[in-house]
Structure formats: structure tokens, C-alpha cells
Amino acid sequence: MGNYAIKVEGLGKRYRIGERQQYKALRDVLTDALHAPARAAGSLFRGRDGRGPGPESHIWALKDASFEVAHGEVLGIIGRNGAGKSTLLKILSRITEPTEGEVRLRGRVGSLLEVGTGFHPELTGRENVYLNGAILGMRRAEIERKFDEIVAFAEIEKFLDTPVKHYSSGMYVRLAFAVAAHLEPEILLVDEVLAVGDAAFQKKCLGKMEGVAAGGRTVLFVSHNMTAVESLCTRSILLEGGKLCLDGTSADIIKYYLSGANHAGTQLPAGTHNLLDRRNPYSPGKLIAQGITLQDSRGESQNTFLMGQEMRVVVDVKGLSQYRDAIVGVTFKSVAGQWITSINTAMTCSHVDMPRRINEKAILRIPAIPFTPGSFWIDVSIAQQGIARLDYVENAARFDVVDADVYGSGYQVSRYFGLVYLEGTWAITAGA
């Protein structure tokens, strides 16, 4: 039988591209049934051009995942956005049905996946506590024994009898976590619980999860906060592109993940990008950007960095010797294309002292990456001082930033706070 709390075998989830999942009322089900024959007939005339039922109109969010979690084990789940982490937890929570494979769970499952998941918006905080306990199969007496602890932890006494649809996202998450952690499910699934909330609440959550783990309950913890994962989880798994690509100690998995080795996708080292094979270069002239490499402080190539980590952007340029006043610059953008900032060699006066050889490297050193967790693009430009642009490569390199304890307070800074974070300190003094 094995001493497992969770056993996953060949698990996969396939979605149709463009299909929206939603909960349906009875009238929606009846309407769908009436229109089903017409849809079936229409599908006969749709070809395999992405609009029909062919395999190219589907995407596997999770594919062939297999692993076991022992009773009392705390397992970290790591991966970039879209890797399949949330899909996996939704299947384990029985919110989503798998397309293939099998899941075996031994024990009651409590989950905190998204803000307010499992809450009924029209019910009050008090009513939702009892509802969630009933869903877990707990008796009313059991819930009542834990009720005061839940309310005290969530710090929402004033709003206990207010419908949760009027709660802020912070109030939602405090109550949701308090319910999930205090109603004592044997298995607790947590997805990015630290993404919302203040520093004190985040510390309290981490402390509670440590207590839950010490109490012998099984925890699956999804987070981009590598510090929290390494602190809570002795073992982690890494998902990439919907597939489980690595399983081992958290320290080893995090090191591998931050190295960017699993994102290489080509024979080049992670973080190294050839710019000569780009389509439609801006200029096929004598001066051209040949490549770009992203490095850490040791000069090792990578494309995943911690917040506050040193980063080096190395641009390989051919032809600088013919343009003594040439300027090399980079622009940082969000993955959605939002411009963040730019910096070039003229701004820092470094173009004056640049050597003049045929092939040269322009190196930008960023002492501490100021971006919050997410994905970013870098554009590369080369221009002649005061005259014209000589070369330009849009989206020359992409990199990811993951959370780190940049303030030394245990506080997780998320994209919720904006694209960049500020280095600074607060002081509280007596008023006048």
C-alpha cells in the first residue's frame, strides 16, 4: 500500500484553446442540451485550422505527472507562470477533473488556491466558516471548538457578520487561510497564499504552516517565494511546460531553477541569445548586435534571477571600431510590453572609454535587480551619437525575476505592488 498521503500517476489535463471554464446554472445546462445537436452538426464542417476539434486546438496544462507525498511531508512546487502548478492543485482539490491519470488521496483535503475560492459571496464570514467546515466533513461541534481561533487569526471580528462580497482581498485571504489552517484537514494545499497581505500577516501564515507541518499534516506549497519554500519544504518538485522535470531536495531544486537550466530550449547556455538569426534585422550594416547574455555576479549565464540579485547584461557588438561615438543601450519592458526604463553607454559616460576593436562587448552591471516577480523583455539598440539608430533588436532577451527577502523582514513583495520595488527604510517618530 505504501505510506503515502497523496499518490499521483500519469496525471494530465488538456484544455481546448479559447474555451472558458465556468460554473453553470440549471437553465444553462438545459440550454446547452437544446443546442447540442446544432453544435455537433456544425463541427462536421470545421476543419483543422485551430477552430475545429483537431489536436492543434488543444493545450496540455499538465502532462504525465507522477509522484508521491508521504504522510506529514511538506512538498514545495516550483515553476514559472503557466508551468502547471495551479492546475495540479485544482485537480488535487477536486475543482478540476483530470483528462488522464489517477490521483489517490488519504485524508480530508483543505485548500487555499485563489482569493475567496470556496466562499459564497452572499454569506457572511461566520456562515462561510461553518460552510467550509461542513464541506470538509467536520461536525458543527468541531467547528465551534476552532471558531474563536479562526476569527482571532483572521482579525476580522468587526466584519464577521458582513457578507464576504464586501471584503477586501486582504480580508478574504486572511479568513480563507485561517479556515484552511485551523479546521485541521489531513492534507493542506496552499497556492501563493503570501501574494496578498501585509508583512505581519505573511509572517503569521508562515508560522502557522510550520506548526501545521510539525503537527504531522501533509502540505503542498506553491510559491514564487524561494526563501519561504526552502524554509518550509525539505523536498520540492519542479514543473516546466506542464511536465514534472525534477524532484529532489528544495535546496537543489531551487538552485537548478534559478540557474535557468530548465528554460534553455536551445544548445546555447541559459541566458545566452543569438541575435544573428533574427528575422528582418533593423540594419544589415557594418555595425550590428550579434548576441546578448544575461549573467549573475560570478559571470555565469542564467535567465532567472532573485529580486535584489546582481545582474549583468552583456551585448556582443560587431563593428564598433568604425563608429567611435556609437552608443549601446538596453530597454527593459514588462512581458506585456510596458516600457519600464532604459540605460545606455552615453548616459553613464562609458562610451568614451570603450576600446575600438572589430568585436566588442558592452557590459551593463546592475548591482541589485529592482523588479518585482514576473517576466521581462530586453530590447537592444545601437545608435550614433546625435545622428541615427544603427541597429535595434526588439525582445532580444527574456528573463524572469522571482521573490526574495529583499527587506530582511520575511515580507513577500509581489507584482501586486507594481513593476519595481524601492530600496528604503521607514522610521516612526513622535508627532508634534
Coordinates of C-alpha atoms in Angstrom, one line a residue:
M1 CA 0.0 0.0 0.0
G2 CA 2.8 2.5 0.9
N3 CA 2.8 5.2 3.5
Y4 CA 1.6 8.0 1.2
A5 CA -1.0 10.7 1.7
I6 CA -1.0 11.7 -2.0
K7 CA -0.2 9.5 -5.0
V8 CA -0.3 10.9 -8.5
E9 CA 0.1 8.6 -11.5
G10 CA 0.3 9.8 -15.1
L11 CA -1.8 12.8 -14.4
G12 CA -2.7 15.1 -17.3
K13 CA -5.1 18.0 -18.0
R14 CA -5.9 19.1 -21.5
Y15 CA -7.8 22.3 -22.3
R16 CA -9.4 23.5 -25.6
I17 CA -7.8 26.8 -26.7
G18 CA -10.2 29.6 -26.3
E19 CA -12.6 27.6 -24.1
R20 CA -13.7 29.2 -20.9
Q21 CA -14.5 27.1 -17.9
Q22 CA -17.4 28.3 -15.8
Y23 CA -20.0 27.0 -13.4
K24 CA -23.4 26.6 -14.9
A25 CA -26.9 27.0 -13.5
L26 CA -29.7 24.6 -14.4
R27 CA -31.0 26.8 -17.1
D28 CA -27.6 26.9 -18.7
V29 CA -27.4 23.1 -18.7
L30 CA -30.9 22.8 -20.4
T31 CA -30.0 25.5 -23.0
D32 CA -26.8 23.6 -23.8
A33 CA -28.7 20.4 -24.2
L34 CA -31.1 22.0 -26.7
H35 CA -28.3 23.4 -28.8
A36 CA -26.0 20.3 -28.7
P37 CA -27.4 18.8 -32.0
A38 CA -26.7 22.0 -33.9
R39 CA -23.2 22.3 -32.5
A40 CA -22.5 18.7 -33.4
A41 CA -23.7 19.2 -36.9
G42 CA -21.6 22.4 -37.3
S43 CA -18.5 20.7 -36.1
L44 CA -18.6 18.4 -39.1
F45 CA -17.8 21.3 -41.3
R46 CA -15.0 22.8 -39.3
G47 CA -11.5 21.7 -40.4
R48 CA -8.2 21.5 -38.5
D49 CA -7.3 25.2 -38.7
G50 CA -7.3 25.9 -35.0
R51 CA -11.1 26.3 -34.9
G52 CA -12.1 22.7 -35.1
P53 CA -11.6 19.7 -32.8
G54 CA -8.2 18.8 -34.1
P55 CA -5.2 18.3 -31.7
E56 CA -3.8 21.7 -32.6
S57 CA -6.8 23.4 -30.9
H58 CA -5.8 21.9 -27.5
I59 CA -3.1 22.6 -25.0
W60 CA -1.9 20.3 -22.2
A61 CA -1.6 22.3 -19.0
L62 CA -0.3 19.2 -17.2
K63 CA 1.1 16.1 -18.8
D64 CA 2.2 12.7 -17.4
A65 CA 2.9 13.9 -13.9
S66 CA 3.7 11.1 -11.3
F67 CA 4.9 11.5 -7.7
E68 CA 4.0 10.5 -4.1
V69 CA 3.8 12.6 -1.0
A70 CA 4.3 10.9 2.4
H71 CA 2.1 11.5 5.4
G72 CA 3.4 14.6 7.3
E73 CA 5.6 15.7 4.4
V74 CA 5.8 19.3 3.2
L75 CA 6.3 19.4 -0.5
G76 CA 7.2 22.6 -2.4
I77 CA 6.0 23.0 -6.0
I78 CA 8.1 25.4 -8.1
G79 CA 7.8 26.6 -11.7
R80 CA 7.3 29.6 -13.8
N81 CA 3.9 31.1 -14.6
G82 CA 2.0 28.6 -16.8
A83 CA 4.1 25.7 -15.7
G84 CA 1.0 23.8 -14.4
K85 CA 1.3 24.4 -10.7
S86 CA -2.2 25.8 -10.1
T87 CA -3.7 23.2 -12.5
L88 CA -2.2 20.4 -10.4
L89 CA -3.6 21.8 -7.1
K90 CA -7.0 22.3 -8.6
I91 CA -7.1 18.6 -9.7
L92 CA -6.0 17.5 -6.2
S93 CA -8.7 19.8 -4.7
R94 CA -11.3 18.1 -7.0
I95 CA -12.1 21.5 -8.5
T96 CA -11.0 20.3 -11.9
E97 CA -11.2 16.8 -13.4
P98 CA -8.1 15.4 -15.0
T99 CA -8.1 14.4 -18.6
E100 CA -6.0 11.3 -17.9
G101 CA -4.2 9.7 -15.0
E102 CA -5.2 9.0 -11.4
V103 CA -5.0 10.7 -8.0
R104 CA -5.2 8.9 -4.7
L105 CA -5.8 10.9 -1.5
R106 CA -5.7 9.6 2.0
G107 CA -7.3 12.1 4.3
R108 CA -9.5 15.2 4.2
V109 CA -8.3 17.9 1.9
G110 CA -8.3 21.6 2.7
S111 CA -7.2 24.1 0.1
L112 CA -6.3 27.8 -0.4
L113 CA -5.9 28.3 -4.1
E114 CA -7.2 31.7 -5.0
V115 CA -8.6 34.6 -3.0
G116 CA -12.1 33.6 -1.9
T117 CA -12.1 30.2 -3.5
G118 CA -14.7 28.1 -1.7
F119 CA -16.5 31.1 -0.2
H120 CA -20.1 32.0 -1.0
P121 CA -20.1 35.8 -1.7
E122 CA -23.7 36.3 -0.3
L123 CA -22.9 34.5 3.0
T124 CA -21.2 36.3 5.9
G125 CA -17.8 35.5 7.2
R126 CA -19.3 33.5 10.1
E127 CA -21.6 31.5 7.7
N128 CA -18.7 30.7 5.4
V129 CA -16.6 29.3 8.3
Y130 CA -19.3 26.8 9.1
L131 CA -19.9 26.1 5.4
N132 CA -16.2 25.3 4.7
G133 CA -16.1 23.1 7.8
A134 CA -19.1 21.2 6.6
I135 CA -17.5 20.7 3.2
L136 CA -14.5 19.2 5.0
G137 CA -16.8 16.8 6.7
M138 CA -16.5 18.3 10.2
R139 CA -19.2 18.2 12.7
R140 CA -20.7 21.5 14.0
A141 CA -19.2 20.9 17.4
E142 CA -15.7 20.5 15.9
I143 CA -16.0 23.8 14.0
E144 CA -17.3 25.6 17.1
R145 CA -14.2 24.5 19.1
K146 CA -12.0 26.1 16.5
F147 CA -14.2 29.1 15.7
D148 CA -12.6 31.6 18.1
E149 CA -9.1 30.7 17.0
I150 CA -10.1 31.3 13.3
V151 CA -11.6 34.7 14.0
A152 CA -8.7 35.8 16.1
F153 CA -6.2 34.7 13.5
A154 CA -8.1 36.4 10.6
E155 CA -8.6 39.6 12.6
I156 CA -12.0 40.3 11.1
E157 CA -14.2 40.3 14.2
K158 CA -15.9 43.6 13.2
F159 CA -16.9 42.2 9.8
L160 CA -17.7 38.7 10.9
D161 CA -21.4 39.1 10.1
T162 CA -20.9 41.0 6.9
P163 CA -21.3 39.2 3.5
V164 CA -17.8 38.4 2.2
K165 CA -18.6 40.0 -1.2
H166 CA -17.9 43.3 0.7
Y167 CA -14.5 42.1 2.0
S168 CA -11.2 43.5 0.6
S169 CA -8.8 41.0 -0.9
G170 CA -6.7 41.1 2.3
M171 CA -9.7 40.3 4.4
Y172 CA -10.6 37.5 2.1
V173 CA -7.2 35.9 2.2
R174 CA -6.9 36.2 6.0
L175 CA -10.2 34.4 6.6
A176 CA -9.6 31.8 3.9
F177 CA -6.2 30.9 5.3
A178 CA -7.4 30.9 8.8
V179 CA -10.2 28.5 7.9
A180 CA -8.0 26.2 5.8
A181 CA -5.3 26.0 8.5
H182 CA -7.4 25.7 11.6
L183 CA -10.1 23.2 10.5
E184 CA -7.4 20.5 10.5
P185 CA -7.6 18.8 7.2
E186 CA -5.1 16.0 6.9
I187 CA -3.9 17.4 3.6
L188 CA -3.4 21.2 3.1
L189 CA -2.9 22.6 -0.4
V190 CA -1.7 26.2 -0.5
D191 CA -1.2 28.3 -3.7
E192 CA 0.6 31.6 -3.3
V193 CA -1.0 32.5 0.0
L194 CA 1.7 35.1 0.6
A195 CA 1.0 37.1 -2.5
V196 CA -1.6 39.3 -0.7
G197 CA -1.4 40.7 2.8
D198 CA 0.9 42.8 5.0
A199 CA 4.2 41.7 6.5
A200 CA 2.8 40.7 9.9
F201 CA 0.1 38.5 8.3
Q202 CA 2.7 36.8 6.0
K203 CA 4.9 36.0 9.0
K204 CA 1.9 34.7 10.8
C205 CA 1.0 32.5 7.8
L206 CA 4.5 31.0 7.6
G207 CA 4.5 30.4 11.4
K208 CA 1.1 28.6 11.1
M209 CA 2.3 26.5 8.2
E210 CA 5.3 25.5 10.2
G211 CA 3.0 24.5 13.0
V212 CA 0.8 22.5 10.6
A213 CA 3.8 20.7 9.3
A214 CA 5.1 20.0 12.7
G215 CA 1.7 18.6 13.7
G216 CA 2.1 15.8 11.1
R217 CA -0.2 17.0 8.4
T218 CA 0.7 16.9 4.8
V219 CA 1.2 20.2 3.0
L220 CA 1.7 21.1 -0.7
F221 CA 3.0 24.6 -1.0
V222 CA 3.1 26.5 -4.3
S223 CA 5.0 29.8 -4.2
H224 CA 7.4 32.0 -6.1
N225 CA 9.0 32.9 -2.8
M226 CA 12.1 30.8 -2.9
T227 CA 13.1 31.8 0.7
A228 CA 9.7 30.5 2.0
V229 CA 9.9 27.3 0.0
E230 CA 13.4 26.5 1.2
S231 CA 12.4 27.3 4.8
L232 CA 9.2 25.2 4.9
C233 CA 9.9 22.3 2.5
T234 CA 12.7 19.8 2.6
R235 CA 11.6 18.4 -0.7
S236 CA 10.3 20.1 -3.9
I237 CA 9.3 19.3 -7.4
L238 CA 9.9 21.5 -10.5
L239 CA 7.2 21.8 -13.2
E240 CA 8.1 23.2 -16.6
G241 CA 5.6 23.3 -19.5
G242 CA 3.1 21.1 -17.7
K243 CA 5.7 18.4 -17.1
L244 CA 7.4 17.3 -13.9
C245 CA 11.1 17.7 -14.8
L246 CA 12.8 17.4 -11.4
D247 CA 12.2 16.0 -7.9
G248 CA 14.7 16.4 -5.1
T249 CA 15.7 18.4 -2.1
S250 CA 14.4 22.0 -2.1
A251 CA 18.0 23.5 -2.0
D252 CA 19.0 21.5 -5.1
I253 CA 15.7 22.3 -7.0
I254 CA 15.8 26.0 -6.2
K255 CA 19.5 26.2 -7.3
Y256 CA 18.6 24.4 -10.6
Y257 CA 15.6 26.6 -11.1
L258 CA 17.4 29.9 -10.6
S259 CA 20.2 28.7 -12.9
G260 CA 17.6 28.8 -15.7
A261 CA 19.0 25.4 -17.0
N262 CA 15.5 24.1 -17.5
H263 CA 14.5 27.0 -19.7
A264 CA 17.3 26.8 -22.2
G265 CA 15.3 25.4 -25.1
T266 CA 18.4 25.6 -27.4
Q267 CA 22.0 24.4 -27.4
L268 CA 23.1 27.8 -26.1
P269 CA 23.6 28.2 -22.3
A270 CA 20.6 29.6 -20.4
G271 CA 20.6 33.3 -20.6
T272 CA 22.5 33.5 -23.9
H273 CA 20.7 34.7 -27.0
N274 CA 22.0 34.7 -30.6
L275 CA 20.8 37.9 -32.4
L276 CA 22.2 37.0 -35.8
D277 CA 19.3 34.6 -36.7
R278 CA 16.6 37.2 -36.0
R279 CA 14.1 38.0 -38.8
N280 CA 14.3 41.3 -40.6
P281 CA 17.2 43.0 -38.7
Y282 CA 16.9 46.7 -38.3
S283 CA 20.1 47.2 -40.3
P284 CA 22.3 44.7 -42.1
G285 CA 25.1 47.3 -42.0
K286 CA 28.6 47.2 -40.7
L287 CA 27.7 47.7 -37.0
I288 CA 25.4 45.0 -35.6
A289 CA 24.4 43.5 -32.3
Q290 CA 25.4 39.8 -32.5
G291 CA 24.2 38.5 -29.2
I292 CA 23.1 39.2 -25.6
T293 CA 24.0 37.2 -22.5
L294 CA 22.5 37.6 -19.0
Q295 CA 24.8 36.7 -16.2
D296 CA 25.0 36.7 -12.4
S297 CA 27.7 38.3 -10.3
R298 CA 30.0 35.3 -11.0
G299 CA 29.7 35.6 -14.7
E300 CA 27.5 32.5 -15.0
S301 CA 24.8 32.7 -17.7
Q302 CA 21.2 32.4 -16.5
N303 CA 17.7 33.8 -17.2
T304 CA 16.0 33.5 -13.8
F305 CA 17.1 35.9 -11.1
L306 CA 16.2 36.7 -7.5
M307 CA 14.9 40.2 -6.6
G308 CA 17.8 42.3 -5.5
Q309 CA 20.4 39.9 -7.1
E310 CA 23.2 41.4 -9.2
M311 CA 22.7 41.1 -13.0
R312 CA 25.0 41.7 -15.9
V313 CA 23.8 42.3 -19.4
V314 CA 26.5 41.6 -22.0
V315 CA 25.9 42.8 -25.5
D316 CA 28.2 41.4 -28.2
V317 CA 28.7 44.0 -30.9
K318 CA 30.5 43.8 -34.3
G319 CA 31.8 47.0 -36.0
L320 CA 32.2 49.4 -33.1
S321 CA 35.7 50.2 -34.3
Q322 CA 34.2 52.1 -37.2
Y323 CA 31.9 54.2 -35.1
R324 CA 33.9 55.9 -32.3
D325 CA 30.8 57.7 -31.0
A326 CA 28.5 54.7 -31.1
I327 CA 26.1 54.3 -28.2
V328 CA 24.9 50.9 -26.9
G329 CA 21.7 50.8 -24.9
V330 CA 19.1 48.5 -23.5
T331 CA 15.4 49.0 -22.7
F332 CA 13.6 46.9 -20.0
K333 CA 9.9 46.1 -20.6
S334 CA 7.3 44.0 -18.9
V335 CA 6.2 40.8 -20.6
A336 CA 3.1 42.7 -21.7
G337 CA 5.3 45.2 -23.5
Q338 CA 5.0 48.1 -20.9
W339 CA 8.1 50.2 -21.0
I340 CA 9.9 50.4 -17.7
T341 CA 13.3 52.1 -18.1
S342 CA 16.3 52.4 -20.5
I343 CA 20.0 52.9 -19.9
N344 CA 22.8 53.4 -22.4
T345 CA 26.6 53.9 -22.5
A346 CA 26.3 57.7 -23.2
M347 CA 24.2 58.1 -20.0
T348 CA 27.0 56.6 -17.9
C349 CA 29.8 58.2 -20.0
S350 CA 31.3 54.7 -20.6
H351 CA 31.2 55.0 -24.4
V352 CA 34.1 57.5 -24.1
D353 CA 36.5 54.8 -22.8
M354 CA 35.3 51.9 -24.9
P355 CA 38.1 50.1 -26.8
R356 CA 37.8 50.1 -30.6
R357 CA 38.1 46.5 -31.9
I358 CA 36.1 44.7 -34.5
N359 CA 34.2 42.6 -32.0
E360 CA 33.5 44.1 -28.6
K361 CA 31.3 43.5 -25.6
A362 CA 29.3 46.2 -23.9
I363 CA 28.6 45.2 -20.3
L364 CA 25.9 46.7 -18.1
R365 CA 26.2 45.9 -14.4
I366 CA 23.0 46.2 -12.3
P367 CA 24.1 45.9 -8.6
A368 CA 20.5 44.9 -7.5
I369 CA 17.6 44.0 -9.8
P370 CA 14.8 46.4 -8.8
F371 CA 12.0 44.5 -10.4
T372 CA 9.2 42.6 -8.6
P373 CA 8.5 39.0 -9.5
G374 CA 7.5 38.4 -13.1
S375 CA 8.8 38.1 -16.7
F376 CA 10.6 40.9 -18.6
W377 CA 12.0 41.7 -22.0
I378 CA 15.1 43.5 -23.0
D379 CA 15.4 45.5 -26.3
V380 CA 18.9 46.2 -27.6
S381 CA 19.8 49.4 -29.5
I382 CA 22.9 50.8 -31.1
A383 CA 23.0 54.4 -32.2
Q384 CA 25.4 57.0 -33.4
Q385 CA 25.8 60.0 -31.1
G386 CA 23.3 62.6 -32.2
I387 CA 22.7 61.1 -35.6
A388 CA 20.8 57.9 -36.2
R389 CA 20.0 54.5 -35.0
L390 CA 22.3 51.9 -36.4
D391 CA 20.7 48.7 -35.1
Y392 CA 17.8 47.7 -33.0
V393 CA 16.6 44.3 -31.7
E394 CA 13.2 44.2 -30.1
N395 CA 12.6 41.4 -27.4
A396 CA 16.3 40.4 -27.7
A397 CA 16.2 38.5 -24.4
R398 CA 13.6 37.4 -21.9
F399 CA 14.2 36.8 -18.2
D400 CA 12.3 36.0 -15.0
V401 CA 12.5 37.6 -11.6
V402 CA 11.4 35.6 -8.5
D403 CA 10.8 36.7 -5.0
A404 CA 13.5 37.1 -2.3
D405 CA 13.5 38.6 1.1
V406 CA 14.9 41.9 -0.1
Y407 CA 13.9 43.8 3.1
G408 CA 15.1 41.1 5.5
S409 CA 11.7 41.1 7.2
G410 CA 10.2 37.9 5.7
Y411 CA 7.8 40.1 3.6
Q412 CA 7.0 38.8 0.1
V413 CA 6.9 41.6 -2.5
S414 CA 4.6 40.6 -5.4
R415 CA 3.6 42.1 -8.7
Y416 CA 0.6 43.4 -6.7
F417 CA 2.9 46.2 -5.6
G418 CA 3.9 47.3 -9.1
L419 CA 6.7 46.5 -11.5
V420 CA 9.6 47.7 -9.3
Y421 CA 10.4 47.9 -5.6
L422 CA 12.1 50.6 -3.7
E423 CA 15.1 50.3 -1.5
G424 CA 14.5 52.3 1.6
T425 CA 13.8 52.3 5.3
W426 CA 11.0 53.7 7.4
A427 CA 11.3 55.5 10.7
I428 CA 8.5 56.2 13.1
T429 CA 8.9 59.2 15.3
A430 CA 6.7 61.0 17.8
G431 CA 4.3 63.6 16.4
A432 CA 4.4 67.3 17.2

